[in-house]
Short mmCIF file of C-alpha atoms in Angstrom, two decimals:
data_model
loop_
_atom_site.label_atom_id
_atom_site.label_comp_id
_atom_site.label_asym_id
_atom_site.label_seq_id
_atom_site.Cartn_x
_atom_site.Cartn_y
_atom_site.Cartn_z
CA MET N 180 -89.37 3.20 56.71
CA ALA N 181 -88.84 6.64 58.18
CA ARG N 182 -86.88 6.83 61.41
CA THR N 183 -88.46 8.83 64.17
CA VAL N 184 -86.75 11.72 65.94
CA ALA N 185 -86.64 10.09 69.38
CA ARG N 186 -85.28 6.84 67.97
CA THR N 187 -82.44 8.70 66.28
CA LEU N 188 -81.60 10.61 69.46
CA ALA N 189 -82.07 7.72 71.89
CA ALA N 190 -79.59 5.36 70.20
CA PRO N 191 -76.40 7.37 70.93
CA LEU N 192 -77.71 8.25 74.39
CA LEU N 193 -78.34 4.57 75.08
CA PHE N 194 -74.76 3.68 74.11
CA LEU N 195 -73.29 6.54 76.16
CA ASN N 196 -75.32 5.58 79.23
CA LEU N 197 -74.33 1.92 78.84
CA LEU N 198 -70.65 2.85 78.85
CA MET N 199 -71.11 5.15 81.83
CA TYR N 200 -73.01 2.51 83.80
CA LEU N 201 -70.23 -0.01 83.09
CA ILE N 202 -67.66 2.49 84.40
CA VAL N 203 -69.78 3.16 87.50
CA LEU N 204 -70.09 -0.59 88.12
CA GLY N 205 -66.32 -1.02 87.87
CA PHE N 206 -65.44 1.87 90.18
CA ALA N 207 -68.20 1.08 92.69
CA SER N 208 -67.15 -2.59 92.82
CA TRP N 209 -63.52 -1.67 93.42
CA CYS N 210 -64.39 0.88 96.11
CA LEU N 211 -66.86 -1.42 97.85
CA ASN N 212 -64.27 -4.20 97.91
CA ARG N 213 -61.76 -1.83 99.56
CA TYR N 214 -64.41 -0.63 102.01
CA ILE N 215 -65.38 -4.17 103.03
CA ASN N 216 -61.71 -5.13 103.48
CA GLY N 217 -61.23 -2.14 105.77
CA GLN N 218 -58.76 -0.44 103.45
CA THR N 219 -60.30 3.02 103.58
CA ASN N 220 -56.85 4.55 104.01
CA HIS N 221 -55.90 3.52 100.46
CA PRO N 222 -54.53 6.58 98.62
CA SER N 223 -57.22 6.48 95.95
CA PHE N 224 -60.21 5.75 98.17
CA GLY N 225 -60.89 7.63 101.43
CA GLY N 226 -64.54 8.27 102.24
CA ASN N 227 -66.87 9.43 104.99
CA GLY N 228 -70.07 8.32 106.72
CA ALA N 229 -72.16 8.29 103.54
CA THR N 230 -69.68 6.22 101.53
CA MET N 231 -71.05 2.77 102.29
CA PHE N 232 -74.62 3.73 101.42
CA PHE N 233 -73.49 5.54 98.28
CA LEU N 234 -71.46 2.56 97.07
CA VAL N 235 -74.32 0.11 97.55
CA PHE N 236 -76.79 2.31 95.69
CA ALA N 237 -74.25 3.11 92.96
CA MET N 238 -73.69 -0.59 92.30
CA LEU N 239 -77.43 -1.28 92.33
CA ALA N 240 -78.06 1.63 89.96
CA ALA N 241 -75.30 0.42 87.64
CA VAL N 242 -76.65 -3.12 87.43
CA LEU N 243 -80.21 -1.92 86.86
CA GLY N 244 -78.96 0.63 84.33
CA ILE N 245 -77.08 -2.00 82.33
CA ILE N 246 -80.16 -4.24 82.22
CA SER N 247 -82.24 -1.22 81.25
CA LYS N 248 -79.91 -0.51 78.35
CA LEU N 249 -80.19 -4.10 77.11
CA MET N 250 -83.98 -3.77 77.14
CA GLY N 251 -83.62 -0.38 75.44
CA ALA N 252 -81.45 -1.85 72.69
CA ASN N 253 -84.14 -4.44 72.02
CA HIS N 254 -86.75 -1.67 71.88
CA LEU N 255 -84.68 0.43 69.47
CA ARG N 256 -84.38 -2.62 67.23
CA ALA N 257 -88.11 -3.44 67.27
CA TRP N 258 -89.58 0.04 67.98
CA ARG N 259 -93.03 -1.22 68.89
CA ASN N 260 -95.41 -0.63 71.78
CA ASP N 261 -94.79 -3.99 73.41
CA SER N 262 -91.02 -3.47 73.48
CA LEU N 263 -91.61 0.07 74.79
CA ALA N 264 -93.31 -1.35 77.87
CA ALA N 265 -90.27 -3.40 78.87
CA ALA N 266 -87.75 -0.69 77.99
CA GLY N 267 -89.75 2.08 79.61
CA SER N 268 -90.44 0.29 82.88
CA SER N 269 -86.84 -0.86 83.31
CA ALA N 270 -85.61 2.65 82.46
CA VAL N 271 -87.90 4.18 85.11
CA VAL N 272 -86.63 1.79 87.78
CA ALA N 273 -83.00 2.39 86.75
CA TRP N 274 -83.52 6.14 86.85
CA ALA N 275 -85.18 5.98 90.27
CA VAL N 276 -82.28 4.06 91.82
CA THR N 277 -79.79 6.30 90.00
CA ALA N 278 -81.58 9.31 91.50
CA LEU N 279 -81.15 7.77 94.95
CA ALA N 280 -77.45 7.24 94.27
CA PHE N 281 -77.29 10.84 93.00
CA GLY N 282 -78.71 12.08 96.31
CA LEU N 283 -76.19 10.02 98.27
CA ALA N 284 -73.36 11.31 96.08
CA CYS N 285 -74.46 14.87 96.83
CA LYS N 286 -74.63 14.03 100.54
CA GLU N 287 -71.14 12.52 100.43
CA ILE N 288 -69.80 15.64 98.74
CA ASN N 289 -71.64 17.83 101.25
CA ILE N 290 -70.19 15.96 104.27
CA GLY N 291 -66.73 16.54 102.88
CA GLY N 292 -63.55 15.03 104.15
CA TRP N 293 -60.85 13.46 102.10
CA ARG N 294 -62.07 11.31 99.23
CA GLY N 295 -59.74 9.66 96.75
CA TRP N 296 -59.83 10.16 93.02
CA ARG N 297 -61.75 6.94 92.33
CA LEU N 298 -64.51 7.91 94.71
CA ARG N 299 -64.73 11.40 93.21
CA VAL N 300 -64.89 9.95 89.70
CA LEU N 301 -67.67 7.63 90.85
CA GLU N 302 -69.57 10.59 92.33
CA GLY N 303 -69.19 12.57 89.12
CA PHE N 304 -70.34 9.75 86.88
CA THR N 305 -73.34 9.11 89.13
CA ILE N 306 -74.35 12.77 89.02
CA VAL N 307 -74.06 12.91 85.23
CA LEU N 308 -75.92 9.61 84.84
CA ALA N 309 -78.88 10.90 86.83
CA PHE N 310 -79.46 13.54 84.17
CA THR N 311 -78.58 11.52 81.07
CA GLN N 312 -80.79 8.63 82.23
CA LEU N 313 -83.66 11.07 82.70
CA LEU N 314 -83.08 12.42 79.19
CA TYR N 315 -83.02 8.86 77.83
CA LEU N 316 -86.25 8.11 79.67
CA LEU N 317 -87.89 11.17 78.13
CA MET N 318 -86.72 10.08 74.66
CA LEU N 319 -88.31 6.66 75.17
CA HIS N 320 -91.62 8.16 76.22
CA ALA N 321 -91.69 10.94 73.63
CA GLY N 322 -94.19 8.90 71.60
CA MET N 323 -96.82 9.76 74.18
CA PHE N 324 -97.00 13.26 72.71
CA SER N 325 -96.85 12.43 69.01
CA SER N 326 -96.29 9.32 66.94
CA ARG N 327 -93.61 11.32 65.12
CA TYR N 328 -91.40 10.91 68.19
CA GLY N 329 -92.05 7.27 68.98
CA PRO N 330 -94.21 4.25 68.34
CA GLY N 331 -97.16 5.98 70.00
CA TYR N 332 -99.30 4.81 72.84
CA ARG N 333 -102.49 4.50 70.79
CA GLU N 334 -102.66 3.00 67.36
CA THR N 335 -106.11 3.75 65.96
CA ASP N 336 -105.46 1.65 62.86
CA GLN N 337 -104.82 -1.46 64.93
CA TYR N 338 -108.41 -2.67 64.51
CA GLY N 339 -109.09 -1.22 61.10
CA GLY N 340 -109.89 2.35 62.15
CA THR N 341 -112.79 1.49 64.46
CA GLY N 342 -111.46 3.60 67.32
CA GLY N 343 -110.00 0.81 69.42
CA VAL N 344 -112.95 -1.60 69.16
CA PRO N 345 -112.32 -4.83 67.25
CA ALA N 346 -114.32 -4.90 64.01
CA GLY N 347 -116.44 -7.92 64.97
CA GLU N 348 -117.48 -6.44 68.32
CA LYS N 349 -118.77 -3.07 67.20
CA GLY N 350 -122.47 -2.70 67.88
CA THR N 351 -122.82 -5.85 69.97
CA GLY N 352 -123.84 -6.06 73.57
CA VAL N 353 -126.81 -4.91 75.64
CA PRO N 354 -128.93 -2.13 74.15
CA THR N 355 -128.63 1.16 75.99
CA THR N 356 -132.26 2.27 75.52
CA GLY N 357 -135.43 1.00 77.13
CA VAL N 358 -134.85 -0.59 80.45
#
């Protein structure tokens, strides 16, 4: 069975994004724990007014991203339309929340102030993930343009080449002439 182009490119991107989301989850959890405990003066933390919002959305994006990658791994194994629906929808939601975290990371950088190295690493990973998740999402949906790039959204041979109408139902129904 020939492997498609998008499937070959999506597999390493899926693994890279999974690792990056795990790193984001670890850093965001550590930073949020310090923030809740009131330890913002820790040498590797710091922060500003956007920090709390950024940390919440970064953790949410990381959890949704990890779940999205598990669905994506199942889709890469099966590579069918029904698995594409689950992988694609979870990837869209993960990208949307990652884009929100990206915006908050940019806002946190724009506000300025002293931020520790862990917070800066978290900002960097979130910014990179916004773009790599979008690229992964495009790889999943590449089949919309050609079945060479994915499982395809329409399979005309599904019902024996009848153009999407089951073979037993072709020609049945109410006549269209003479009312």
